[in-house]
C-alpha positions in Angstrom: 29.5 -13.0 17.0 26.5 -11.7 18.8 24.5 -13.8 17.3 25.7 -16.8 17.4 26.2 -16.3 21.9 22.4 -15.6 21.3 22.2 -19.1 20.0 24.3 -21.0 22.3 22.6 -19.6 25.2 19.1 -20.1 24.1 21.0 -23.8 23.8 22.0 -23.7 27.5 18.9 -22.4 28.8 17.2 -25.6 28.2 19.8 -28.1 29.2 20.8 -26.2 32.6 18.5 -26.0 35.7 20.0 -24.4 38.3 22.1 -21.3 39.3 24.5 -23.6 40.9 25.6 -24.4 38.0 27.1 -21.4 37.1 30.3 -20.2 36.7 30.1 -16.7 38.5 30.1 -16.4 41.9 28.9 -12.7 41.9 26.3 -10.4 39.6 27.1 -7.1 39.1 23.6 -4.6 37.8 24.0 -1.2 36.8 21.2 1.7 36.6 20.5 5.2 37.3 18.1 6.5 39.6 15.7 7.6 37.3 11.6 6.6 36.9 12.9 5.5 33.7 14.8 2.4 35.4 12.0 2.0 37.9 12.3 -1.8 37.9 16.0 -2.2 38.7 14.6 0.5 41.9 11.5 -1.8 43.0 13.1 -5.3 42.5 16.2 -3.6 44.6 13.6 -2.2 47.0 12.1 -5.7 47.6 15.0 -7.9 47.4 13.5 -9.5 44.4 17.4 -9.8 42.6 18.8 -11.4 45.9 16.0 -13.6 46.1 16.4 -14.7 42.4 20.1 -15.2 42.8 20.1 -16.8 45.6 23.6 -17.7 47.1 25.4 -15.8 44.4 26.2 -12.6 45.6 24.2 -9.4 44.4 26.7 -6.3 43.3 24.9 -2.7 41.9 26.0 0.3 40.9 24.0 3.5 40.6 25.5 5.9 37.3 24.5 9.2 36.0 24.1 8.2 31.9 24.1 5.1 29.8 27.6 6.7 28.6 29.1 6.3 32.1 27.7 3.0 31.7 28.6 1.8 28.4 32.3 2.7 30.0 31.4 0.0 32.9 30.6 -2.6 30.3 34.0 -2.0 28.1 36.3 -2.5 31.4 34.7 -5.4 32.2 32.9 -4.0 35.7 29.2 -4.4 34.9 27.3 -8.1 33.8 23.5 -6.2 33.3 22.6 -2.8 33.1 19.9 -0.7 32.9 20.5 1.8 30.1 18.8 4.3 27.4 18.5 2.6 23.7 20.8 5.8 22.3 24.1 4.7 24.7 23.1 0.8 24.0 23.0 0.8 20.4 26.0 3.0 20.7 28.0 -0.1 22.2 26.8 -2.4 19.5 28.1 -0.4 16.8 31.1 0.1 18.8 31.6 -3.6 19.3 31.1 -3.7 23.1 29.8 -7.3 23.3 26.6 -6.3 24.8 23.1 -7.5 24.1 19.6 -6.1 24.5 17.4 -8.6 26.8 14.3 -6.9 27.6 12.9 -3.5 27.7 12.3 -0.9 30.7 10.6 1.6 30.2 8.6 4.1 27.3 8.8 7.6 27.2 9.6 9.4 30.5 11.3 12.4 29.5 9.9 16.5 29.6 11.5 19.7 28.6 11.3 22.1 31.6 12.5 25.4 31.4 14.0 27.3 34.1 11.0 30.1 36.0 11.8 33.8 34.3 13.3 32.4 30.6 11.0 32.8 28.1 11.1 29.5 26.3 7.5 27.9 25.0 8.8 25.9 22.0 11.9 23.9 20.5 12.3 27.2 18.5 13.1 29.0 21.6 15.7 27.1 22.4 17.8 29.0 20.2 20.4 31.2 22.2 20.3 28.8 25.3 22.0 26.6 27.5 19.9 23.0 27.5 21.0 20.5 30.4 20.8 16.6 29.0 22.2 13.9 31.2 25.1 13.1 29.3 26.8 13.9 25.8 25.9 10.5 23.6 22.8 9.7 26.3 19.0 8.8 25.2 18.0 12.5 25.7 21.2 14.0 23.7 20.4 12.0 20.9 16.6 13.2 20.6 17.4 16.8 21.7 19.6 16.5 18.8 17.0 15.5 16.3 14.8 17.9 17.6 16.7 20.9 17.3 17.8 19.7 13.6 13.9 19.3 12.9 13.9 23.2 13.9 16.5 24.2 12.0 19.0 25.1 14.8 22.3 23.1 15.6 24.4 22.5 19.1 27.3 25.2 19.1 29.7 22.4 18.8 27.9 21.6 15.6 28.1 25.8 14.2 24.7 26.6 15.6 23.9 28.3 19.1 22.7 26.1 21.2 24.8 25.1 24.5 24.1 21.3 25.3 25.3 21.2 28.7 25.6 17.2 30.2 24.4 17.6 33.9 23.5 14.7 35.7 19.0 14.6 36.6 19.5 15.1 40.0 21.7 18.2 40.1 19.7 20.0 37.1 17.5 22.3 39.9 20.6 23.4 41.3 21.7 24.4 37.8 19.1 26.7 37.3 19.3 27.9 40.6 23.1 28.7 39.9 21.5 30.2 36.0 23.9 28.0 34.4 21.2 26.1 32.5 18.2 27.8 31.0 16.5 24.3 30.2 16.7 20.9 30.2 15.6 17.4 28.9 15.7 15.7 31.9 14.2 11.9 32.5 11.4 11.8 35.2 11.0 12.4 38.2 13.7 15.3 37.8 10.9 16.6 35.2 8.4 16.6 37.4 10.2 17.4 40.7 11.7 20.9 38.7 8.1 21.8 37.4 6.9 21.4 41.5 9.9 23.4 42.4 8.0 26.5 40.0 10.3 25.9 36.7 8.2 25.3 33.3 6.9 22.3 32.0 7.6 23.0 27.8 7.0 19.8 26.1 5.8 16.5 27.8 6.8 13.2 26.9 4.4 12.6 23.8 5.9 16.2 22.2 9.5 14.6 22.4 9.6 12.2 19.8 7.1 9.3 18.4 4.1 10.4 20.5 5.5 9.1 23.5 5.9 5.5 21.6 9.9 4.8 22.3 12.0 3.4 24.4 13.6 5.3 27.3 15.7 2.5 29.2 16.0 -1.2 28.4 18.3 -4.1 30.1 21.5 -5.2 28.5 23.7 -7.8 29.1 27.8 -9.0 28.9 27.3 -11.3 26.2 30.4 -13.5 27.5 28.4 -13.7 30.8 25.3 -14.7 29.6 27.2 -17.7 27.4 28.8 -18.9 31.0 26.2 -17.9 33.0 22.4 -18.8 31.3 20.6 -19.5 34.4 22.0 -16.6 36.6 20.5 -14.1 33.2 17.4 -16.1 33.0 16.7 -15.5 37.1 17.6 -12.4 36.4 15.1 -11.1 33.8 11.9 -13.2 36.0 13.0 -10.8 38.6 13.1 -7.9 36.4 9.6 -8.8 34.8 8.0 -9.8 38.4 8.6 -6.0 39.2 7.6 -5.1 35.5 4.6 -6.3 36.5 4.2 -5.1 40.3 4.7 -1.8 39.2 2.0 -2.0 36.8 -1.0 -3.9 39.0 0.4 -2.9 43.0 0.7 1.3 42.1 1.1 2.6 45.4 3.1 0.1 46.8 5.8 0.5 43.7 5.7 4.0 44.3 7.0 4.0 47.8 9.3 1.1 46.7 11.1 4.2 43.9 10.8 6.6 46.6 12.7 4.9 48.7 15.5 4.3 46.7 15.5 7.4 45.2 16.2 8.8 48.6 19.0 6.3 49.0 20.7 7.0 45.7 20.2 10.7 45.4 19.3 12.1 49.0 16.2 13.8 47.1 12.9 12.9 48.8 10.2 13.2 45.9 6.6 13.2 47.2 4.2 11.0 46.5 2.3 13.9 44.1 5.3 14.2 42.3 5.7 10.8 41.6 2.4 10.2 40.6 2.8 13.1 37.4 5.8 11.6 36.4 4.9 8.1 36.7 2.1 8.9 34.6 4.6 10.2 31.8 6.1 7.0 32.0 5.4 3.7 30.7 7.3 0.5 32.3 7.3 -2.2 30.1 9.3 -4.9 29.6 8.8 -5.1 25.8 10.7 -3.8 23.2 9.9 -2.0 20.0 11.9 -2.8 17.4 10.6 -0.3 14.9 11.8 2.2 17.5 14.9 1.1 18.2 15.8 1.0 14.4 14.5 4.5 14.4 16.6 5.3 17.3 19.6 4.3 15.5 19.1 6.2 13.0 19.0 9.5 15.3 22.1 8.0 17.0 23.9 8.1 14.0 22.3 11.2 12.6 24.0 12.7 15.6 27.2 11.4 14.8 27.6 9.4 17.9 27.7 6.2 15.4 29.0 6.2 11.7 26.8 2.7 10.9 23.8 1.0 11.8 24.0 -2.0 14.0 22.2 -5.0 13.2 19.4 -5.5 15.2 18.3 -8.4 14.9 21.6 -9.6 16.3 21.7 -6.8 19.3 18.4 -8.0 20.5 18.1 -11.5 22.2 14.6 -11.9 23.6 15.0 -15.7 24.6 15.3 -15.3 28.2 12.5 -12.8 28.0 10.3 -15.4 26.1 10.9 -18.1 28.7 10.5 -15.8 31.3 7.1 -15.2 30.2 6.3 -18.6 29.2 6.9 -19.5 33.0 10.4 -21.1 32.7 
C-alpha cells in the first residue's frame, strides 16, 4: 500500500501546481526540541513553513520522543513529523501509514555521566540507572545494542541495567535528584549537562557507525500526502531551505535554535554550548539507506519490532528529488 501512495503522488506532483488546490485547509508538524530536529527549529524560527504554505494554516506540536509521536500519527493528529529512524521504522512495521521523506539530521547523541559516578566505558554501565528519551526511541534502540555488544542486558531483559525514559530537557534535574547515574541524551542536553560539570563518556562517533547514522528524519501521513501533493512538496523546499541555512549562515541558525529552544523548553543554552553540540551534529537532509536497514535490524534486535519493514517502500524521496531539482 505504501508503495503504490508513493506512486500516485509522485503522479500528482507533476500535474498539480498550486497549494490551492489542495484538500486540507490546515498542516499539522510535529518535532522535539532537540539539535537533532534543528530544521523544524530554524524554519519555525523564520517563518519559512508559513511562508511555504501560504494561506493554509500552520499547526505544530513540540513532543518528548518519536514514541509520543508515532502515537500522534496513529490517532490521526499529526500530517509531518520530525522523528528518530528507531520510532519511524517502528510505525512501518507496525502498519502506521507513514512514509520517510527526507532526512534531518546525523549523529547528535553523547553519553554523559552524572559528576561523582565512576563510569568511563559502556562496561561501567553495569549496576546503573541510564536515562534515554523514551522506551522504543532512537537512543533506546542503540543503548540497547550497545549494552548487548558488552555483554550486559536492561533489567527488564534479566540483566542489571535500569533504562529509565526521561525526557532531554529534564535529565540535569535527574541527576541533580541522583535518580539517574547517566544518560544518552540527544544534543544540546549532552552538551548543556557536560557545561553544568557532569561527564562527557562517549561522543557521538563512539555511539554507533562512527557517527555515520541517522538521528531524526521527516515522515509523512501517507493519506495526506495522496490528497495533499503540493502542500508536502512546499513543505520539504522549506525544510531543505533551512537544511541549507543551517549549514552556509552558522551563526545566524544558531540563534534561530536558541530561540526556540527557549520557547519550547524555558532552557537558555549559550551560544558555547551550542556550538560543541552543533558540532556533534550533522543536519542533512539525505538519507542513508544502508543505515536505516541497519537500524532496523537494532530495532528489532531490541524487540521493539518482530520483522523487517521494507524499505524501499518506507522511503519516498520524490518530493525530496524535485525539491532539489528546483520544482
Amino acid at each position: 500500500m505504501l508503495g503504490a501512495v508513493g506512486v500516485a503522488t509522485g503522479a500528482a506532483l507533476l500535474g498539480v501546481s498550486t497549494v490551492q488546490a489542495q484538500k486540507a485547509t490546515t498542516v499539522r508538524i510535529g518535532y522535539f526540541p532537540n539539535l537533532t530536529h534543528a530544521p523544524a527549529l530554524v524554519a519555525l524560527e523564520r517563518g519559512e513553513f508559513a511562508k511555504a504554505f501560504g494561506k493554509v494554516t500552520l499547526q505544530t506540536k513540540d513532543f518528548v520522543s518519536g514514541t509520543q509521536l508515532s502515537e500522534a500519527f496513529a490517532a490521526g493528529t499529526i500530517d509531518i513529523g520530525y522523528i528518530g529512524p528507531g520510532p519511524a521504522i517502528n510505525a512501518v512495521a507496525k502498519g502506521l501509514p507513514v512514509q520517510i521523506i527526507a532526512g534531518a539530521s546525523n549523529a547528535g547523541a553523547v553519553l554523559i555521566a552524572r559528576k561523582g559516578v565512576n563510569i568511563a566505558t559502556f562496561k561501567d554501565l553495569a549496576g546503573k540507572k541510564v536515562g534515554v528519551p523514551s522506551l522504543g526511541n532512537t537512543q533506546d534502540i542503540s543503548l540497547r545494542h550497545i549494552l548487548k555488544e558488552q555483554g550486559l542486558k536492561s533489567q527488564v531483559d534479566g540483566g542489571n541495567v535500569s533504562i529509565i525514559p526521561v525526557a532531554p530537557a529534564d535529565v540535569a534535574a535527574a541527576f541533580s535528584s541522583k535518580s539517574l547515574d547517566a544518560a544518552l541524551v540527544p544534543e544540546p542536553w549532552g552538551a548543556l549537562l557536560e557545561s553544568q560539570g557532569n561527564k562527557l563518556v562517549l561522543d557521538e562517533k563512539a555511539i554507533w557507525r562512527g557517527g555515520n547514522y541517522p538521528s531524526a528524519v521527516v515522515i509523512v501521513n501517507t493519506q495526506f500526502a495522496a490528497d495533499n501533493p503540493q502542500l508536502v512538496q512546499a513543505f520539504v523546499k522549506a525544510h531543505l531551505n533551512a537544511v541549507n541555512f543551517i549549514l552556509k549562515n552558522t551563526p545566524a541558525a544558531q540563534a534561530a535554535i536558541s530561540a526556540q529552544l527557549l520557547k519550547l523548553t524555558g532552557q537558555k543554552v549559550n551560544a558555547l554550548v551550542l556550538q560543541r553540540a552543533l558540532a556533534r551534529t550533522r543536519i542533512t537532509a539525505d538519507i542513508d539507506m544502508d543505515a536505516l536497514k541497519e537500524y532496523a535490524d537494532l530495532n528489532r534486535e531490541a524487540g521493539y519490532a518482530r520483522e523487517i519493514p521494507d524499505l524501499s517502500k518506507a522511503v519516498n524521496l520524490t518530493y525530496l528529488n524535485a525539491a532539489r531539482a528546483g520544482k
